Coordinates of C-alpha atoms in Angstrom, one line a residue:
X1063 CA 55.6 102.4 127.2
X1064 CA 52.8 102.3 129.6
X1065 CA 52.6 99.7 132.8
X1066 CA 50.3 96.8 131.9
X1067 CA 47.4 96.0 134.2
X1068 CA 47.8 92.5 134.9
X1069 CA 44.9 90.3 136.5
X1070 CA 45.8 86.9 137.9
X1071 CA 43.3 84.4 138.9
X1072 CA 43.9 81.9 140.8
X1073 CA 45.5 80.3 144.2
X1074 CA 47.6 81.0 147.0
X1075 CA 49.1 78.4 149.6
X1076 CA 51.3 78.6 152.6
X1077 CA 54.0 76.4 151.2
X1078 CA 55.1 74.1 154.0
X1079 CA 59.3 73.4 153.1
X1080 CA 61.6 71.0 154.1
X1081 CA 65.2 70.7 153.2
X1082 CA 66.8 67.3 153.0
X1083 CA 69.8 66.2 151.2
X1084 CA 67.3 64.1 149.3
X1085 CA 64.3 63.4 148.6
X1086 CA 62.6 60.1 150.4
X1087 CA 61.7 56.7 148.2
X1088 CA 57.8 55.1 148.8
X1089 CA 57.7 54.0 152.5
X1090 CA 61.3 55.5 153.8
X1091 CA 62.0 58.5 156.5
X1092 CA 64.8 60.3 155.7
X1093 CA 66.2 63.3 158.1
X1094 CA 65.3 67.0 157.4
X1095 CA 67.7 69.7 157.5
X1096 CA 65.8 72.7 157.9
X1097 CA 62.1 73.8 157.7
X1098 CA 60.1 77.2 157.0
X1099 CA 57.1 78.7 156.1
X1100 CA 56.5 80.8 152.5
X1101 CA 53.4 82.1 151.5
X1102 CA 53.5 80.6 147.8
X1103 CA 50.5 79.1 145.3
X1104 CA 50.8 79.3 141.7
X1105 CA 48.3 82.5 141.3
X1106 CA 50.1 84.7 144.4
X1107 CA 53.3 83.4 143.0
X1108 CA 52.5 85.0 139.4
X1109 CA 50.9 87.9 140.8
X1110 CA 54.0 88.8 143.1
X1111 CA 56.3 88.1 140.5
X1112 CA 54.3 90.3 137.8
X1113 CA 53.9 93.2 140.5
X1114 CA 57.8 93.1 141.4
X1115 CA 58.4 93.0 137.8
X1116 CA 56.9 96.3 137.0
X1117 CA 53.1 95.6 136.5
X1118 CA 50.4 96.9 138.1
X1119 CA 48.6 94.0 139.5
X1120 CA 45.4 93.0 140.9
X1121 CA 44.5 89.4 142.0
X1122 CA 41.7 86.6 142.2
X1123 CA 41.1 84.6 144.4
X1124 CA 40.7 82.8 147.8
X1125 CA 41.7 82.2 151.6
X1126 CA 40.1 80.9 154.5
X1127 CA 39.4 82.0 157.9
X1128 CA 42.3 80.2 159.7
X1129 CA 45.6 81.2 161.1
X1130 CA 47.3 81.4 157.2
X1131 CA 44.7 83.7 155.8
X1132 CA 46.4 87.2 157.4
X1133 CA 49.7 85.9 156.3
X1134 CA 48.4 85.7 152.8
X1135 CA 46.9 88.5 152.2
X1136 CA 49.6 90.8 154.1
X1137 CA 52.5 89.2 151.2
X1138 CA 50.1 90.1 148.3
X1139 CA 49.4 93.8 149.6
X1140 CA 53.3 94.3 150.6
X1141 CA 54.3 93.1 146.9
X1142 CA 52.2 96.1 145.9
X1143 CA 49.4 93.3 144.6
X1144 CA 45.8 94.7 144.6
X1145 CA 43.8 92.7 146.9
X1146 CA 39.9 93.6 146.9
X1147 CA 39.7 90.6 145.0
X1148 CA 40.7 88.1 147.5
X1149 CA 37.5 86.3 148.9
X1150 CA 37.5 84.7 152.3
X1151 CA 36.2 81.6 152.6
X1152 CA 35.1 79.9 155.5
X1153 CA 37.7 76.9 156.4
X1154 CA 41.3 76.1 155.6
X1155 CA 43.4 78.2 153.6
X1156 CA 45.4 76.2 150.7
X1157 CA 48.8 74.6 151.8
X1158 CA 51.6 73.0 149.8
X1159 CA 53.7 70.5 151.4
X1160 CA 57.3 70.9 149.9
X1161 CA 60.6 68.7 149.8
X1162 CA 63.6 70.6 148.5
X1163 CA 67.0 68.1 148.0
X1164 CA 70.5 69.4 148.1
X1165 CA 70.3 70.1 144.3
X1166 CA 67.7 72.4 145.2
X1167 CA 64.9 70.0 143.2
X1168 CA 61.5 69.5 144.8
X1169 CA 58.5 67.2 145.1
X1170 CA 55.5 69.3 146.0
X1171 CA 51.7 67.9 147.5
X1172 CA 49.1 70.8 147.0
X1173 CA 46.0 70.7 149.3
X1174 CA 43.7 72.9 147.2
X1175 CA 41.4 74.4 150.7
X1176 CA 40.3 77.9 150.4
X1177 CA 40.7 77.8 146.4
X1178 CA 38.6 75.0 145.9
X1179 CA 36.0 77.0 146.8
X1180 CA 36.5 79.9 144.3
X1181 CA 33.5 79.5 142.3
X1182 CA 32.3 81.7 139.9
X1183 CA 32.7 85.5 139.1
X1184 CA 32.1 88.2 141.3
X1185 CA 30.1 91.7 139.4
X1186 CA 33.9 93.4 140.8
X1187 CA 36.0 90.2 139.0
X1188 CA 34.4 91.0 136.1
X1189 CA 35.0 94.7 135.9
X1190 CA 38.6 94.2 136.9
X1191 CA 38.8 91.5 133.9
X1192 CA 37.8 93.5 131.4
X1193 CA 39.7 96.6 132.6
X1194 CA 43.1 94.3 132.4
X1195 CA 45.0 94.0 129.5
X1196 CA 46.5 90.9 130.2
X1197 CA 44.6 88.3 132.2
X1198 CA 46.9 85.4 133.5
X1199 CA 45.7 81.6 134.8
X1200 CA 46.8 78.5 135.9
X1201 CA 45.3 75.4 136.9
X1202 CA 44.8 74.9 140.8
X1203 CA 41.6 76.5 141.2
X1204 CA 38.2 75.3 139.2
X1205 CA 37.9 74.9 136.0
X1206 CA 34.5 76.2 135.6
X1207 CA 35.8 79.8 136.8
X1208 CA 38.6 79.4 134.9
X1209 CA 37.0 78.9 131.7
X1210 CA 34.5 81.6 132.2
X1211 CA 37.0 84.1 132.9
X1212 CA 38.4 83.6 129.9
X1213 CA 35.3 84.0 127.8
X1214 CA 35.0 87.7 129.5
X1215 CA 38.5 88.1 128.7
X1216 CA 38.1 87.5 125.0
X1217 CA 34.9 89.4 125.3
X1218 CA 36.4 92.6 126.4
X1219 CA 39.8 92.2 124.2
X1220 CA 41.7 91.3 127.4
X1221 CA 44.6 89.1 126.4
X1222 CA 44.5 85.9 128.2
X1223 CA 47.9 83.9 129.2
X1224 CA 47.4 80.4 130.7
X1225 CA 49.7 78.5 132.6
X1226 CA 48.0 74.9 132.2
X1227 CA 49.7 73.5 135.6
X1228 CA 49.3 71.0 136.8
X1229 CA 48.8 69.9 133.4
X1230 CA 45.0 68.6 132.8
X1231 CA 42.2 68.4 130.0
X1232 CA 41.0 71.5 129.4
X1233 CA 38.0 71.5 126.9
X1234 CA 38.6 73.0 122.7
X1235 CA 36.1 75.6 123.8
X1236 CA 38.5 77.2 126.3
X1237 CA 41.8 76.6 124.8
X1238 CA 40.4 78.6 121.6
X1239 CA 40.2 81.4 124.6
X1240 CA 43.8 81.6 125.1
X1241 CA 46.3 83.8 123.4
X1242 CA 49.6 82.4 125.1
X1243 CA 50.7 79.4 126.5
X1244 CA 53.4 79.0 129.1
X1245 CA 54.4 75.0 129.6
X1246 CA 57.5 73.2 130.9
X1247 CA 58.8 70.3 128.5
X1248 CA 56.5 68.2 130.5
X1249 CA 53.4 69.3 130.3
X1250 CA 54.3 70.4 126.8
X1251 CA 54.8 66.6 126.0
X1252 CA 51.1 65.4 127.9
X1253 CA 49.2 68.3 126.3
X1254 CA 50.6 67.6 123.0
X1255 CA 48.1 68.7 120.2
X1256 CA 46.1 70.8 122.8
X1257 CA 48.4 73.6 122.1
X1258 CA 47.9 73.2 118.4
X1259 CA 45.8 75.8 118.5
X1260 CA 47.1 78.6 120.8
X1261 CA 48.7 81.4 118.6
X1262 CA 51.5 81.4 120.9
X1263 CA 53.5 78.5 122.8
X1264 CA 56.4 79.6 125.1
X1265 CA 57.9 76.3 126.1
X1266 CA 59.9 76.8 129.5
X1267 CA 63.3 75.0 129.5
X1268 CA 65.0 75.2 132.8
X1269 CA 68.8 76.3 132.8
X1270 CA 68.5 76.3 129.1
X1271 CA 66.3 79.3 128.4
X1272 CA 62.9 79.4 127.1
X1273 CA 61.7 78.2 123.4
X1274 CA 58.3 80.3 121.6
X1275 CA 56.5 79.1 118.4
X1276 CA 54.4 81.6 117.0
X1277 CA 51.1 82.1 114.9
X1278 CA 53.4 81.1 112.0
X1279 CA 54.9 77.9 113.0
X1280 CA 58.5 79.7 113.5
X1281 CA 60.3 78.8 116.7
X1282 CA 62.9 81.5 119.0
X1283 CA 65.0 80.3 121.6
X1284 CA 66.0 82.5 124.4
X1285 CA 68.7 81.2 126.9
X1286 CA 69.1 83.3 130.1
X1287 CA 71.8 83.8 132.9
X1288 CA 73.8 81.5 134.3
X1289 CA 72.9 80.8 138.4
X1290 CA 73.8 78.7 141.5
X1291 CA 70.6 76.7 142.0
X1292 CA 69.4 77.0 145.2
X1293 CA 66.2 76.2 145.0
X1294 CA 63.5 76.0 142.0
X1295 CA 60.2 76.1 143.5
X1296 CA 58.6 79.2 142.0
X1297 CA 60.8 79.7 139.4
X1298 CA 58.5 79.1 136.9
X1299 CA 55.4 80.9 138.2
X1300 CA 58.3 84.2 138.1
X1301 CA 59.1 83.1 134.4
X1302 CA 55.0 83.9 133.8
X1303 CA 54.6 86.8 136.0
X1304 CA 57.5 88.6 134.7
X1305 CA 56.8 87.0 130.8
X1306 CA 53.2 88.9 131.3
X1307 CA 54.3 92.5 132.5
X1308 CA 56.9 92.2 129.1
X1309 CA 54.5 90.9 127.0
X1310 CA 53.6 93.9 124.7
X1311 CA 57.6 94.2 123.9
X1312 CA 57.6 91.0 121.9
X1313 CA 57.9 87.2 122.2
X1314 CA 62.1 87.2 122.3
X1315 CA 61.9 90.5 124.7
X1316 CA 59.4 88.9 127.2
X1317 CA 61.2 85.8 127.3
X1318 CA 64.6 87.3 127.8
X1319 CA 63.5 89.0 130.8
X1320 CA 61.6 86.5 132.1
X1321 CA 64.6 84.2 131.7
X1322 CA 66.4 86.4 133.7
X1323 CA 63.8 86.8 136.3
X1324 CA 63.4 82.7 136.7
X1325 CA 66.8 81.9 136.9
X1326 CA 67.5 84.6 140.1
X1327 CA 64.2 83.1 141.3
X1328 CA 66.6 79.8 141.9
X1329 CA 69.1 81.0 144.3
X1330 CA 66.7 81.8 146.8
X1331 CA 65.0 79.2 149.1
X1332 CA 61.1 79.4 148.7
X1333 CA 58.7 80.7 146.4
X1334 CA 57.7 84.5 146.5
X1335 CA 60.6 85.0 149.0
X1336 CA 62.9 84.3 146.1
X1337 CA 61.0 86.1 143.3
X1338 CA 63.2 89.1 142.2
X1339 CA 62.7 92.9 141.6
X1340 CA 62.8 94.4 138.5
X1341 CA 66.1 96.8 138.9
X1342 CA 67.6 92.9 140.3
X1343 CA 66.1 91.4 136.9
X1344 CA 67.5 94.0 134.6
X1345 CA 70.9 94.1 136.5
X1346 CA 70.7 90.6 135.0
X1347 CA 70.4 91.0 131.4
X1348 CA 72.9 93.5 131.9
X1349 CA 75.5 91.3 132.9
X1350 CA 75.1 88.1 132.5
X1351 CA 72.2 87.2 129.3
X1352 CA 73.3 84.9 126.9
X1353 CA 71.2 86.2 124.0
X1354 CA 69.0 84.9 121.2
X1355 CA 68.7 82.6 119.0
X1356 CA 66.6 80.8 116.1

């Protein structure tokens, strides 16, 4: 089976983390325990995740011209990412400000910088677009680019997966664009009859698997290996990333393996510092998947 080309558009961060036995209230200080610095951002995440996976990847987006910016680029290009699609952009690079408790759950700010200012579609995005089989989104860079990359997805039969997070409005017009959608319950429960429409819905469920409904209305539930939590910020941008480059094997298949690859994601601290290899992923499924069912 050949090695899907993958395109990801969208952001990449240095994620900013703090560990604390819990998480502060409005208005109250609360003692850290440790603090580091991970390159992270929905889009990098996805892209390193896919690329670890197995996929050959290439990625879209932005940085700025600060101290970050070499960082970022250097963990895209050592995950084997294709980067002569990462613009520079004069200012501040993206940051995410992160609070991780003892049972490894966060509260995350995102300061959007350098991918705010990803506007539009290079002549070279487009090619690269087209030439992808799968093209894979989220939500933390504009919409407009967004939605226009998915039109020249559609245009060029490039499938298109979104990851609508953070969960927002996106217009009839560009949801008709999408082929799969990857959601947590949340955001499954505030887009609601949004997803109506997408021919296929993988619903991300934390320890408990993942859950797809397909063209036909039929639901499959997917439940993966059991972890020690460490920490879960990224483990859903390594569910999509690794859900992408499995794609073509089937719904239950791609979700099985992405399952796995999520739930090593947790037992790391950070974001693509945790995101696992594919030998580590398959090692899983091996040994510890708790299989399918309907």
């Amino acid at each position: 089976m050949t090695t899907p080309l993958i395109a990801v558009l969208g952001s990449i961060n240095m994620d900013l983390v703090a560990t604390t036995d819990r998480r502060p209230d409005p208005g109250e200080t609360v003692l850290g325990r440790g603090f580091t610095m991970v390159p992270g951002g929905k889009g990098a995440n996805q892209a390193i995740a896919a690329s670890r996976a197995g996929g050959r990847v290439l990625f879209l987006g932005a940085i700025g011209d600060d101290v970050f910016a070499p960082r970022l680029r250097a963990v895209l290009a050592d995950a084997g990412v294709d980067t002569t699609g990462l613009r520079t952009i004069e200012g501040p690079s993206g940051i995410a400000a992160i609070v991780v408790d003892a049972a490894g759950e966060n509260s995350i700010i995102v300061v959007g910088g350098a991918n705010t200012g990803l506007i539009g579609l290079s002549a070279g995005d487009r090619a690269a677009i087209a030439a992808a089989d799968i093209l894979l989104c989220q939500l933390e860079v504009p919409i407009p680019t967004i939605a226009e990359a998915v039109t020249h997805a559609r245009a060029n039969h490039t499938t298109v997966i979104m990851n609508p997070s953070p969960a927002q409005h996106l217009s009839a017009e560009l949801w008709s664009g999408v082929d799969v959608a990857i959601v947590n319950r949340g955001e499954a429960g505030e887009l609601g009859s949004a997803l109506d429409g997408v021919p296929h819905v993988v619903v991300t469920l934390g320890a408990d698997g993942a859950r797809h409904r397909g063209p036909d209305g039929v639901e499959t539930t997917v439940t993966g290996p059991a972890v020690e939590v460490v920490d879960t910020t990224g483990a859903g941008d390594t569910f999509a990333g690794a859900l992408a480059v499995r794609w073509s094997r089937g719904p239950a298949a791609a979700m099985r393996f992405a399952c796995a690859a999520g739930a090593l994601a947790t037992t790391t601290l950070g974001a693509s510092a945790a995101i696992p290899a594919r030998a580590e992923i398959e090692t899983a499924l091996a040994t510890g998947s708790r299989g399918t069912h309907d």
